[in-house]
Amino acid sequence: MDLDQLKQILDLVREHDLSDFELEGEGLRLKIRKSGGVAAEVPPAPAAAGAAPVASPPQASPAPAPVSAALAVTGPVDSVPQDVELAIVKSPIVGTFYRSSEPEAPSFVEVGAMVKKGQVLCIIEAMKLMNEIDSEYDGEVVDVYVENGQPVQYGERLFAIRTT
Amino acid sequence: MFKKILIANRGEVAMRIIYACRELGIKTVAVFSEADEDSLHVRFADEEMRIGPARSADSYLNVPAVITAAELTGADAIHPGYGFLSESAYLAEVCEACHIKFIGPTPQVIRLMGDKARARRVMRKAGVPILPGSDGPVEGEEKALKIAKDIGYPVIVKATAGGGGRGMRVVRAPGELSQAVKTAQREAEAAFGVGDVYLEKYVESPRHVEFQILGDHHGGMIHLGERECSIQRRHQKLLEESPSPALSEKMRRKMGSIVIDAAKAVQYTNAGTFEFLMDPDGRFYFMEVNTRLQVEHPVTEMVTGVDIVKEQIRIAAGERLYLKQSEVTFTGHSLECRVNAEDPETFVPSPGLIRVFSVPGGPGVRLETYAHSECTISPYYDSMIAKIITHGRDRPEAIARMKRTLEMTVIEGIKTTIPLHLRILADPDFIAGKVSTAFMDRFLARPSGSRLAEAV
């Protein structure tokens, strides 16, 4: 499920004034409840969306790669912002994802952090070369899709940044 | 034996490698570009990693990405297939450094054979007949005449700095040589700025004949006979067969042993192909060695019963060849047609969605493909979508089988070269085995009226 699809569903819920909506599919369960407060749950799926299984190395635990539009919506449906500019940062290379520059160092960014264009978000290591991945946007980090030390494929979703 | 092999390739050869790995109980890793997300080899591999965008340089030719994928998946060997990185000494070296087995020859041998001038010198020393030439620019009329006499007419005068057919002159008699050299020198000066020319033997309508070898790491070396690949358009092979209709048993034995000696001289290991030009008198001239699996390997497999890809894997894993030369047998005749997603007349590429893909079975028919109904052929890679291979008791049966198989093949949604193959199979010269590298030019140059008559 991507952000467009989620927005479409939220629009439909609002349009038809539904109080309860549930959707279950491959690796996805979506529950929208409207009762003075709305919780839209998009629980993490055990595997990335797509037909084919993702390679998982023996040493790491399975990556909780949540569905792409992991937008934590709280409050009434009406107050969901109509135009959310969510930029998804994808890996430009295949390699291993690291949140920080060294094992003991703090992560470059955490959820909620404000980032500027050019700021380092993470490191992807390939063949012992540490590649810094810079943000292309100014904004707020709203999600991190990959766990520290996980392998990532080319094009895999890493971060969601709400652009400002 | 390897536990997991990463396939550094795509399409039909990736499927071929998966067949061999599955039969050997080896796990497979597919690396793929964004364009190949739904490709058959990705679906059938045990694991997969997307390593780059559609552009080959950033994906299938991307050594760091391929190696990283191998490390992340714990692959202990890489099979490079053909094309892409299959003749990359660099990849072979990086594999060595990372303790991943590269399924192919050593980086040194790959590098040697990749340097065409060096390869020629080494092969000549090893007793392989090479195309005689002046080995440098000709100086003066007398020297030219002497060299041409030694080489034997016809000779071709070529610009040392040239290419593309310019500054070339074919000379068939000594009386024409002086004039030809002077003209070629003038042309070369004008076109390339350097007036130097050299002489080389000119082979009239040569056949392209190649020998398949397998060498293990214990000194074992065998050849699996030859393939005739003369039917080419712009140096791209269209139809191949084994054995060559032009070789006798005696010639095969002689060339086979020359090739084995040469391979041993350079300590060749794993699979390789020695390519030759053969003149109408049955003389062979070395062209080059391909240090990889070849597209047309199935025709050799059909005639010898040897699974070349499995042998590549076994050799790389350190096993001995299971056959001695005396145990290699040749049975019947095999043909292969390369089915390309192209217009059969204009050769304009025809990528797109294949709505129907159906190839018949029956005795002596083999299909190698990654295409299927409802699959999309992307425009980013080469146009070959399938190889149809037949085997028969003799050449006429192999041809008859190929004809009926192609006639009963249904591929809808894209254009393919199958109509062209059917016309070639109906050609009297082809049926008589009278082929050479000039065949396709003659064939395509015929006025369309006579081509229509053949189609009927």
Coordinates of C-alpha atoms in Angstrom, one line a residue:
Chain A
M1 CA 0.0 0.0 0.0
D2 CA 1.4 3.4 -0.8
L3 CA 0.5 6.8 0.4
D4 CA -1.8 7.5 -2.5
Q5 CA -3.8 4.4 -1.8
L6 CA -4.0 5.2 1.9
K7 CA -5.2 8.7 1.1
Q8 CA -7.8 7.3 -1.2
I9 CA -9.1 5.0 1.5
L10 CA -9.2 7.8 4.1
D11 CA -11.1 10.0 1.6
L12 CA -13.6 7.2 1.1
V13 CA -14.0 6.7 4.8
R14 CA -14.7 10.4 5.2
E15 CA -17.0 10.6 2.2
H16 CA -19.2 7.8 3.2
D17 CA -19.0 8.8 6.9
L18 CA -17.9 5.3 8.0
S19 CA -17.2 4.7 11.6
D20 CA -15.3 1.5 11.2
F21 CA -13.2 0.3 8.3
E22 CA -11.0 -2.7 8.1
L23 CA -8.8 -4.0 5.3
E24 CA -6.6 -7.1 5.3
G25 CA -4.3 -8.2 2.6
E26 CA -0.8 -9.7 2.0
G27 CA 1.4 -8.5 4.9
L28 CA -1.0 -5.6 5.7
R29 CA -3.8 -5.0 8.1
L30 CA -5.5 -1.5 8.1
K31 CA -8.1 -0.5 10.7
I32 CA -9.8 2.9 10.7
R33 CA -12.1 3.6 13.6
K34 CA -14.0 6.9 13.9
S35 CA -15.4 7.5 17.3
G36 CA -14.4 10.9 18.4
G37 CA -10.8 9.8 17.9
V38 CA -9.5 7.8 15.0
A39 CA -6.7 5.4 15.0
A40 CA -5.3 4.4 11.6
E41 CA -3.0 1.4 12.2
V42 CA -0.6 0.3 9.6
P43 CA 1.3 -2.4 11.4
P44 CA 4.7 -3.4 10.1
A45 CA 4.6 -6.3 7.6
P46 CA 7.1 -9.1 8.0
A47 CA 8.4 -8.7 4.4
A48 CA 8.6 -5.8 2.1
A49 CA 5.6 -5.3 -0.2
G50 CA 6.0 -7.3 -3.4
A51 CA 5.6 -10.8 -4.7
A52 CA 9.1 -12.0 -4.3
P53 CA 10.8 -12.7 -0.9
V54 CA 13.6 -10.5 0.2
A55 CA 17.0 -12.0 0.8
S56 CA 17.8 -12.1 4.5
P57 CA 21.2 -12.8 5.8
P58 CA 21.6 -15.5 8.4
Q59 CA 22.9 -13.3 11.1
A60 CA 20.3 -10.5 11.3
S61 CA 16.8 -10.7 12.5
P62 CA 14.0 -10.2 9.9
A63 CA 13.7 -6.6 8.9
P64 CA 10.4 -5.0 10.0
A65 CA 9.9 -3.1 6.7
P66 CA 6.6 -1.4 7.2
V67 CA 4.2 -0.6 4.4
S68 CA 5.5 2.4 2.6
A69 CA 3.0 5.0 3.7
A70 CA 3.5 4.5 7.4
L71 CA 1.6 7.6 8.4
A72 CA 0.6 7.5 12.1
V73 CA -2.7 9.3 12.0
T74 CA -4.3 10.3 15.2
G75 CA -7.3 12.4 15.9
P76 CA -10.5 12.7 13.9
V77 CA -10.3 11.8 10.2
D78 CA -11.3 15.3 9.2
S79 CA -8.1 16.7 10.6
V80 CA -5.9 14.6 8.4
P81 CA -3.9 17.1 6.3
Q82 CA -5.1 17.0 2.8
D83 CA -1.7 17.6 1.1
V84 CA 1.0 15.7 3.0
E85 CA 4.4 16.1 1.3
L86 CA 6.1 12.9 2.2
A87 CA 9.4 12.2 0.6
I88 CA 10.6 8.6 0.7
V89 CA 14.3 8.2 0.8
K90 CA 15.4 5.1 -1.1
S91 CA 18.7 3.4 -1.1
P92 CA 20.8 4.2 -4.1
I93 CA 23.0 1.1 -3.8
V94 CA 22.8 -2.4 -2.4
G95 CA 24.6 -2.8 0.9
T96 CA 24.2 -2.8 4.7
F97 CA 22.3 0.0 6.4
Y98 CA 23.8 1.7 9.5
R99 CA 22.0 4.3 11.6
S100 CA 25.3 5.8 12.9
S101 CA 28.9 6.3 11.9
E102 CA 30.2 3.8 14.4
P103 CA 28.7 1.0 16.6
E104 CA 28.7 3.1 19.8
A105 CA 27.9 6.4 18.2
P106 CA 24.4 7.9 18.4
S107 CA 22.2 7.6 15.3
F108 CA 22.5 10.3 12.7
V109 CA 18.8 10.9 12.9
E110 CA 15.9 9.7 15.0
V111 CA 12.2 9.8 14.2
G112 CA 11.0 13.4 14.8
A113 CA 14.4 14.9 14.0
M114 CA 14.5 18.0 11.7
V115 CA 16.9 17.6 8.9
K116 CA 18.3 19.9 6.3
K117 CA 19.1 19.2 2.7
G118 CA 22.6 17.7 2.5
Q119 CA 22.5 16.4 6.1
V120 CA 23.7 12.8 6.5
L121 CA 20.8 10.4 7.3
C122 CA 22.6 7.1 7.4
I123 CA 25.5 5.0 6.0
I124 CA 25.2 2.2 3.5
E125 CA 28.2 0.0 3.5
A126 CA 29.2 -1.9 0.4
M127 CA 32.5 -3.8 0.0
K128 CA 34.0 -2.1 3.1
L129 CA 33.2 1.4 1.7
M130 CA 31.0 3.5 3.9
N131 CA 28.7 5.6 1.7
E132 CA 27.0 8.5 3.4
I133 CA 23.4 9.0 2.3
D134 CA 22.4 12.7 2.4
S135 CA 19.0 14.1 2.7
E136 CA 17.7 15.8 -0.5
Y137 CA 15.0 17.6 1.5
D138 CA 14.5 19.9 4.4
G139 CA 11.9 18.4 6.8
E140 CA 11.1 16.1 9.6
V141 CA 12.0 12.5 9.8
V142 CA 8.6 10.7 10.3
D143 CA 9.7 7.1 9.8
V144 CA 12.7 4.8 9.5
Y145 CA 12.0 1.6 7.6
V146 CA 15.1 -0.4 8.1
E147 CA 16.8 -1.6 11.3
N148 CA 20.4 -1.0 12.0
G149 CA 22.7 -3.5 10.3
Q150 CA 20.1 -4.8 7.9
P151 CA 20.9 -5.5 4.2
V152 CA 19.1 -3.2 1.8
Q153 CA 18.5 -3.6 -1.9
Y154 CA 18.8 -0.9 -4.5
G155 CA 15.7 1.2 -4.3
E156 CA 14.7 0.0 -0.9
R157 CA 12.8 2.5 1.3
L158 CA 14.9 3.9 4.1
F159 CA 13.2 7.0 5.5
A160 CA 10.1 9.0 5.2
I161 CA 10.6 12.8 5.5
R162 CA 7.8 15.2 5.8
T163 CA 9.1 18.1 3.7
T164 CA 8.8 21.7 4.9
Chain B
M1 CA 30.7 -28.4 -3.5
F2 CA 29.2 -24.9 -3.3
K3 CA 26.2 -24.2 -1.1
K4 CA 25.1 -21.1 -2.8
I5 CA 25.8 -19.6 -6.2
L6 CA 25.1 -16.0 -7.2
I7 CA 24.1 -15.6 -10.8
A8 CA 25.7 -12.4 -12.2
N9 CA 23.4 -12.3 -15.2
R10 CA 19.8 -12.3 -16.4
G11 CA 17.4 -13.7 -18.9
E12 CA 17.9 -17.0 -20.6
V13 CA 21.3 -17.8 -19.3
A14 CA 20.3 -17.1 -15.7
M15 CA 17.6 -19.7 -16.1
R16 CA 20.2 -22.1 -17.5
I17 CA 22.4 -21.7 -14.5
I18 CA 19.4 -22.2 -12.2
Y19 CA 18.7 -25.5 -13.9
A20 CA 22.2 -26.7 -13.2
C21 CA 22.2 -25.5 -9.6
R22 CA 18.9 -27.1 -8.8
E23 CA 20.1 -30.4 -10.3
L24 CA 23.2 -30.2 -8.1
G25 CA 21.3 -29.2 -5.0
I26 CA 22.9 -25.7 -4.8
K27 CA 21.0 -22.7 -3.7
T28 CA 20.8 -19.8 -6.1
V29 CA 20.8 -16.0 -5.7
A30 CA 19.5 -13.8 -8.5
V31 CA 20.7 -10.2 -8.8
F32 CA 18.5 -8.0 -10.9
S33 CA 17.9 -4.5 -12.1
E34 CA 14.7 -2.6 -11.6
A35 CA 13.7 -3.5 -15.2
D36 CA 13.9 -7.2 -14.3
E37 CA 11.7 -7.1 -11.1
D38 CA 9.3 -9.7 -12.5
S39 CA 11.7 -11.7 -14.6
L40 CA 11.6 -15.5 -14.5
H41 CA 15.1 -16.0 -13.2
V42 CA 14.2 -13.8 -10.2
R43 CA 11.1 -15.8 -9.5
F44 CA 12.9 -19.1 -9.6
A45 CA 16.0 -18.2 -7.7
D46 CA 16.0 -19.1 -4.0
E47 CA 17.0 -15.6 -3.0
E48 CA 17.2 -12.3 -4.9
M49 CA 18.6 -8.8 -4.5
R50 CA 17.8 -5.8 -6.6
I51 CA 21.2 -4.2 -7.3
G52 CA 20.6 -1.3 -9.5
P53 CA 18.5 0.6 -12.1
A54 CA 17.8 -0.7 -15.6
R55 CA 21.0 0.7 -17.0
S56 CA 23.5 -2.2 -17.2
A57 CA 26.5 -0.2 -16.2
D58 CA 24.8 0.5 -12.8
S59 CA 23.4 -3.0 -12.3
Y60 CA 24.6 -6.1 -14.2
L61 CA 28.0 -4.6 -15.0
N62 CA 28.3 -3.1 -11.5
V63 CA 31.1 -5.1 -9.8
P64 CA 30.7 -3.6 -6.3
A65 CA 27.0 -4.2 -6.4
V66 CA 27.4 -7.8 -7.5
I67 CA 30.0 -8.5 -4.9
T68 CA 28.1 -6.8 -2.1
A69 CA 25.0 -8.9 -3.0
A70 CA 27.2 -12.0 -2.8
E71 CA 28.5 -11.0 0.6
L72 CA 25.1 -10.1 2.0
T73 CA 23.6 -13.4 0.9
G74 CA 26.6 -15.5 1.8
A75 CA 27.1 -16.9 -1.7
D76 CA 30.3 -18.9 -2.0
A77 CA 30.5 -18.7 -5.8
I78 CA 29.5 -16.5 -8.7
H79 CA 28.5 -17.7 -12.2
P80 CA 28.9 -14.8 -14.6
G81 CA 27.0 -16.5 -17.6
Y82 CA 28.0 -14.9 -20.9
G83 CA 28.2 -11.2 -21.8
F84 CA 28.1 -8.7 -19.0
L85 CA 31.0 -9.5 -16.6
S86 CA 31.7 -13.0 -17.8
E87 CA 35.1 -12.0 -19.3
S88 CA 35.9 -9.4 -16.6
A89 CA 39.4 -10.2 -15.2
Y90 CA 38.5 -7.5 -12.6
L91 CA 35.5 -9.3 -11.3
A92 CA 37.5 -12.5 -11.2
E93 CA 40.2 -10.8 -9.2
V94 CA 37.7 -9.2 -6.7
C95 CA 36.1 -12.6 -6.2
E96 CA 39.5 -14.1 -5.4
A97 CA 40.2 -11.3 -2.9
C98 CA 36.8 -11.8 -1.3
H99 CA 37.1 -15.6 -1.2
I100 CA 34.2 -16.1 -3.5
K101 CA 34.8 -18.6 -6.3
F102 CA 34.5 -17.2 -9.8
I103 CA 33.1 -19.9 -12.1
G104 CA 35.4 -19.5 -15.0
P105 CA 39.1 -19.3 -15.8
T106 CA 41.7 -17.5 -13.7
P107 CA 42.0 -13.7 -14.0
Q108 CA 45.4 -14.2 -15.7
V109 CA 44.0 -16.4 -18.4
I110 CA 41.0 -14.1 -18.9
R111 CA 43.4 -11.1 -19.2
L112 CA 45.7 -12.9 -21.6
M113 CA 42.9 -14.0 -24.0
G114 CA 41.3 -10.5 -23.8
D115 CA 44.5 -9.0 -25.3
K116 CA 44.0 -10.2 -28.8
A117 CA 47.5 -9.3 -30.0
R118 CA 49.1 -11.1 -27.1
A119 CA 46.8 -14.1 -27.4
R120 CA 47.8 -14.5 -31.1
R121 CA 51.5 -14.5 -30.2
V122 CA 51.0 -17.1 -27.4
M123 CA 48.8 -19.3 -29.6
R124 CA 51.4 -19.1 -32.4
K125 CA 54.0 -20.3 -30.0
A126 CA 51.8 -23.1 -28.9
G127 CA 51.5 -24.4 -32.4
V128 CA 48.0 -23.0 -33.3
P129 CA 47.7 -21.9 -36.9
I130 CA 47.1 -18.2 -37.0
L131 CA 46.2 -15.8 -39.8
P132 CA 49.6 -15.1 -41.4
G133 CA 50.5 -11.4 -41.8
S134 CA 53.3 -9.0 -42.1
D135 CA 53.2 -8.3 -38.4
G136 CA 53.9 -4.6 -38.9
P137 CA 53.8 -2.0 -41.6
V138 CA 55.1 -2.9 -45.0
E139 CA 58.1 -1.0 -46.2
G140 CA 58.8 -0.8 -49.9
E141 CA 57.6 -2.7 -52.9
E142 CA 60.1 -5.6 -52.8
K143 CA 59.4 -6.4 -49.2
A144 CA 55.7 -6.3 -49.8
L145 CA 55.9 -8.7 -52.7
K146 CA 58.1 -11.1 -50.6
I147 CA 55.7 -11.0 -47.6
A148 CA 52.7 -11.5 -49.8
K149 CA 54.4 -14.5 -51.5
D150 CA 55.1 -16.0 -48.1
I151 CA 51.6 -15.4 -46.9
G152 CA 50.0 -16.8 -50.1
Y153 CA 47.4 -15.0 -52.3
P154 CA 44.8 -13.7 -51.9
V155 CA 46.1 -11.1 -49.4
I156 CA 44.4 -8.1 -47.9
V157 CA 46.1 -4.7 -47.5
K158 CA 44.9 -3.0 -44.3
A159 CA 45.7 0.4 -42.7
T160 CA 47.4 -0.1 -39.3
A161 CA 45.5 2.9 -37.9
G162 CA 42.3 2.0 -39.6
G163 CA 39.1 0.1 -39.4
G164 CA 35.6 0.1 -40.6
G165 CA 36.5 -1.3 -43.9
R166 CA 38.4 1.8 -45.0
G167 CA 41.9 1.6 -46.3
M168 CA 41.5 -2.0 -47.2
R169 CA 42.2 -3.7 -50.5
V170 CA 42.0 -7.3 -51.5
V171 CA 44.8 -8.4 -53.8
R172 CA 44.6 -11.7 -55.7
A173 CA 47.7 -11.6 -57.8
P174 CA 51.3 -10.3 -57.4
G175 CA 50.8 -7.9 -60.4
E176 CA 48.2 -6.0 -58.5
L177 CA 50.0 -5.7 -55.2
S178 CA 52.1 -2.5 -55.8
Q179 CA 49.2 -0.5 -57.0
A180 CA 47.0 -1.7 -54.2
V181 CA 49.5 -0.9 -51.5
K182 CA 50.1 2.6 -52.9
T183 CA 46.3 3.3 -53.1
A184 CA 45.7 1.9 -49.6
Q185 CA 48.5 4.0 -48.2
R186 CA 47.1 7.2 -49.8
E187 CA 43.6 6.3 -48.5
A188 CA 45.0 5.6 -45.0
E189 CA 46.9 8.9 -44.9
A190 CA 43.8 10.8 -45.9
A191 CA 41.4 8.9 -43.6
F192 CA 43.5 8.3 -40.5
G193 CA 46.5 10.6 -40.9
V194 CA 48.8 7.6 -40.9
G195 CA 49.8 6.1 -44.2
D196 CA 51.1 2.8 -42.8
V197 CA 49.6 -0.4 -44.1
Y198 CA 50.1 -4.1 -43.3
L199 CA 49.4 -7.3 -45.1
E200 CA 47.3 -10.2 -44.0
K201 CA 46.0 -13.4 -45.5
Y202 CA 42.6 -12.9 -47.0
V203 CA 40.3 -15.8 -46.3
E204 CA 37.6 -16.0 -49.0
S205 CA 34.2 -16.7 -47.6
P206 CA 35.4 -18.3 -44.4
R207 CA 33.5 -20.5 -42.2
H208 CA 33.4 -19.7 -38.5
V209 CA 34.2 -22.9 -36.7
E210 CA 34.8 -23.0 -32.9
F211 CA 36.0 -25.8 -30.5
Q212 CA 34.6 -26.2 -27.0
I213 CA 37.0 -27.2 -24.3
L214 CA 36.8 -28.1 -20.6
G215 CA 39.8 -28.1 -18.3
D216 CA 39.8 -29.0 -14.6
H217 CA 42.3 -28.1 -11.9
H218 CA 44.0 -31.5 -12.0
G219 CA 45.5 -31.3 -15.4
G220 CA 42.4 -32.9 -17.1
M221 CA 41.5 -31.3 -20.5
I222 CA 39.0 -32.4 -23.1
H223 CA 37.4 -31.0 -26.2
L224 CA 33.7 -31.5 -27.0
G225 CA 34.0 -31.1 -30.7
E226 CA 33.2 -28.1 -32.8
R227 CA 30.3 -25.8 -33.7
E228 CA 29.7 -24.1 -37.0
C229 CA 28.5 -20.5 -36.5
S230 CA 28.9 -19.1 -40.0
I231 CA 25.3 -17.7 -40.2
Q232 CA 25.9 -14.3 -38.9
R233 CA 24.5 -10.8 -39.5
R234 CA 26.8 -8.0 -38.5
H235 CA 28.9 -10.4 -36.5
Q236 CA 25.9 -11.5 -34.5
K237 CA 25.3 -15.3 -34.8
L238 CA 21.8 -16.3 -35.8
L239 CA 21.9 -20.0 -36.3
E240 CA 24.5 -22.5 -35.1
E241 CA 25.1 -26.2 -35.4
S242 CA 27.2 -29.1 -34.3
P243 CA 29.1 -30.8 -35.9
S244 CA 30.2 -28.6 -38.7
P245 CA 29.1 -30.0 -42.1
A246 CA 32.6 -29.2 -43.4
L247 CA 34.7 -31.2 -41.0
S248 CA 35.7 -34.8 -41.3
E249 CA 36.5 -37.0 -38.4
K250 CA 40.2 -36.6 -39.2
M251 CA 40.0 -32.9 -39.2
R252 CA 38.1 -32.9 -35.9
R253 CA 40.7 -35.1 -34.2
K254 CA 43.6 -33.0 -35.6
M255 CA 42.1 -29.6 -34.6
G256 CA 40.9 -31.0 -31.3
S257 CA 44.3 -32.0 -30.3
I258 CA 45.9 -28.7 -31.4
V259 CA 43.3 -26.9 -29.3
I260 CA 44.0 -29.1 -26.3
D261 CA 47.7 -28.6 -26.5
A262 CA 47.2 -24.8 -26.7
A263 CA 44.8 -24.8 -23.8
K264 CA 47.3 -26.7 -21.7
A265 CA 50.1 -24.4 -22.7
V266 CA 48.3 -21.5 -21.1
Q267 CA 47.1 -23.6 -18.2
Y268 CA 43.5 -23.0 -19.2
T269 CA 40.8 -24.1 -16.7
N270 CA 37.0 -24.3 -16.8
A271 CA 35.1 -23.9 -20.0
G272 CA 36.4 -22.1 -23.1
T273 CA 35.9 -21.8 -26.8
F274 CA 38.6 -21.5 -29.5
E275 CA 37.3 -19.6 -32.5
F276 CA 38.7 -20.2 -36.0
L277 CA 38.2 -19.1 -39.5
M278 CA 38.3 -22.0 -41.9
D279 CA 39.0 -21.5 -45.6
P280 CA 37.4 -23.5 -48.4
D281 CA 40.5 -25.7 -48.5
G282 CA 40.0 -26.8 -44.9
R283 CA 42.8 -24.7 -43.4
F284 CA 42.2 -23.2 -40.0
Y285 CA 43.2 -19.8 -38.8
F286 CA 43.0 -18.9 -35.1
M287 CA 40.8 -15.8 -34.3
E288 CA 40.4 -15.7 -30.5
V289 CA 39.5 -17.6 -27.3
N290 CA 36.3 -16.9 -25.5
T291 CA 37.0 -17.5 -21.8
R292 CA 33.4 -18.1 -20.9
L293 CA 30.3 -20.1 -21.6
Q294 CA 28.9 -19.4 -25.1
V295 CA 25.4 -18.7 -26.1
E296 CA 25.4 -21.7 -28.5
H297 CA 26.7 -24.2 -26.0
P298 CA 23.4 -26.3 -26.1
V299 CA 24.2 -27.8 -29.6
T300 CA 27.4 -29.3 -28.1
E301 CA 25.5 -30.6 -25.1
M302 CA 22.9 -32.3 -27.4
V303 CA 25.6 -34.0 -29.5
T304 CA 27.9 -35.1 -26.6
G305 CA 25.4 -35.5 -23.7
V306 CA 27.7 -33.4 -21.5
D307 CA 26.1 -30.7 -19.3
I308 CA 28.6 -27.9 -19.8
V309 CA 27.2 -25.6 -17.0
K310 CA 27.2 -28.4 -14.5
E311 CA 30.8 -29.2 -15.5
Q312 CA 31.8 -25.5 -15.0
I313 CA 30.4 -25.6 -11.5
R314 CA 32.1 -29.0 -10.7
I315 CA 35.4 -27.8 -12.1
A316 CA 35.3 -24.6 -10.1
A317 CA 34.5 -26.7 -7.0
G318 CA 37.7 -28.6 -7.5
E319 CA 36.3 -31.8 -9.0
R320 CA 38.0 -33.8 -11.8
L321 CA 36.4 -34.1 -15.2
Y322 CA 34.4 -37.3 -15.3
L323 CA 35.3 -38.0 -18.9
K324 CA 38.5 -38.7 -20.7
Q325 CA 38.9 -37.6 -24.3
S326 CA 38.5 -41.2 -25.5
E327 CA 35.1 -41.3 -23.7
V328 CA 33.7 -38.3 -25.4
T329 CA 31.2 -39.4 -28.0
F330 CA 29.4 -37.5 -30.8
T331 CA 25.9 -38.6 -31.7
G332 CA 23.7 -37.1 -34.3
H333 CA 23.4 -33.5 -35.3
S334 CA 22.1 -30.4 -33.5
L335 CA 20.9 -27.0 -34.6
E336 CA 20.1 -23.9 -32.6
C337 CA 18.1 -20.8 -33.7
R338 CA 18.4 -17.6 -31.7
V339 CA 15.0 -16.1 -31.5
N340 CA 15.3 -12.3 -31.2
A341 CA 12.6 -9.8 -30.5
E342 CA 13.2 -8.0 -33.8
D343 CA 11.4 -7.5 -37.1
P344 CA 12.5 -10.4 -39.3
E345 CA 13.1 -8.1 -42.3
T346 CA 14.3 -4.8 -40.9
F347 CA 15.8 -6.1 -37.6
V348 CA 14.3 -3.2 -35.7
P349 CA 13.9 -4.2 -32.1
S350 CA 10.4 -5.2 -31.0
P351 CA 10.2 -5.1 -27.2
G352 CA 6.8 -5.2 -25.5
L353 CA 4.3 -7.5 -23.9
I354 CA 4.2 -11.1 -25.1
R355 CA 0.6 -12.1 -24.9
V356 CA 1.1 -15.7 -26.1
F357 CA 4.2 -17.8 -25.8
S358 CA 4.0 -21.4 -26.9
V359 CA 6.8 -23.7 -28.2
P360 CA 5.9 -27.3 -29.0
G361 CA 7.7 -30.3 -27.6
G362 CA 8.3 -33.6 -29.3
P363 CA 11.4 -35.7 -29.7
G364 CA 14.7 -33.8 -30.0
V365 CA 13.4 -30.4 -29.1
R366 CA 15.0 -28.2 -26.4
L367 CA 13.9 -24.7 -25.4
E368 CA 16.0 -22.2 -23.5
T369 CA 14.1 -19.0 -22.6
Y370 CA 13.1 -16.6 -19.9
A371 CA 10.0 -15.5 -21.8
H372 CA 6.5 -16.7 -21.1
S373 CA 2.9 -15.6 -21.8
E374 CA 2.2 -12.2 -20.3
C375 CA 5.8 -11.3 -19.8
T376 CA 7.3 -8.0 -20.9
I377 CA 10.4 -7.8 -22.9
S378 CA 12.1 -4.6 -21.9
P379 CA 14.1 -2.5 -24.3
Y380 CA 17.2 -2.2 -22.1
Y381 CA 19.0 -5.4 -22.9
D382 CA 19.8 -7.6 -25.9
S383 CA 17.0 -8.8 -28.1
M384 CA 17.5 -12.5 -27.7
I385 CA 14.4 -13.9 -26.0
A386 CA 14.8 -17.6 -26.6
K387 CA 16.9 -20.3 -28.1
I388 CA 15.3 -23.2 -29.9
I389 CA 17.5 -26.2 -30.2
T390 CA 16.8 -29.5 -32.0
H391 CA 18.7 -32.7 -32.3
G392 CA 18.3 -35.4 -34.8
R393 CA 20.0 -38.7 -35.9
D394 CA 21.6 -36.7 -38.8
R395 CA 21.6 -33.1 -40.2
P396 CA 18.4 -33.6 -42.3
E397 CA 16.4 -34.8 -39.3
A398 CA 17.7 -31.9 -37.1
I399 CA 16.7 -29.5 -39.8
A400 CA 13.2 -31.1 -40.3
R401 CA 12.7 -31.0 -36.5
M402 CA 13.7 -27.3 -36.3
K403 CA 11.4 -26.5 -39.2
R404 CA 8.3 -28.1 -37.7
T405 CA 9.1 -26.7 -34.3
L406 CA 9.4 -23.1 -35.5
E407 CA 6.3 -23.5 -37.7
M408 CA 4.3 -24.6 -34.6
T409 CA 5.8 -21.9 -32.3
V410 CA 3.3 -19.2 -31.4
I411 CA 4.7 -15.9 -30.0
E412 CA 2.2 -13.0 -30.1
G413 CA 2.6 -9.4 -29.0
I414 CA 6.1 -8.9 -30.3
K415 CA 7.8 -9.5 -33.6
T416 CA 10.5 -12.2 -33.8
T417 CA 13.1 -13.4 -36.2
I418 CA 11.4 -16.8 -36.6
P419 CA 10.2 -16.1 -40.2
L420 CA 13.8 -15.3 -41.1
H421 CA 15.0 -18.6 -39.6
L422 CA 12.4 -20.5 -41.5
R423 CA 13.6 -18.9 -44.8
I424 CA 17.2 -19.9 -43.9
L425 CA 16.2 -23.4 -43.2
A426 CA 14.6 -23.6 -46.6
D427 CA 17.6 -22.2 -48.4
P428 CA 19.2 -24.8 -50.8
D429 CA 22.8 -23.7 -49.9
F430 CA 22.0 -24.1 -46.2
I431 CA 20.4 -27.5 -46.7
A432 CA 23.5 -28.5 -48.6
G433 CA 25.7 -27.3 -45.8
K434 CA 27.3 -24.7 -48.1
V435 CA 27.6 -21.9 -45.6
S436 CA 30.1 -19.2 -44.8
T437 CA 30.2 -15.9 -43.1
A438 CA 29.1 -14.4 -46.4
F439 CA 25.9 -16.4 -46.4
M440 CA 23.6 -13.8 -44.6
D441 CA 24.8 -10.9 -46.8
R442 CA 24.0 -12.9 -49.9
F443 CA 20.7 -14.1 -48.4
L444 CA 19.5 -10.6 -47.3
A445 CA 20.7 -9.0 -50.6
R446 CA 18.4 -11.2 -52.7
P447 CA 15.5 -9.2 -54.2
S448 CA 12.3 -9.6 -52.2
G449 CA 10.6 -11.4 -55.1
S450 CA 12.7 -14.5 -54.7
R451 CA 12.4 -14.3 -50.9
L452 CA 8.6 -14.4 -51.3
A453 CA 8.9 -17.5 -53.4
E454 CA 11.0 -19.2 -50.7
A455 CA 8.5 -18.3 -48.0
V456 CA 5.9 -20.2 -50.0

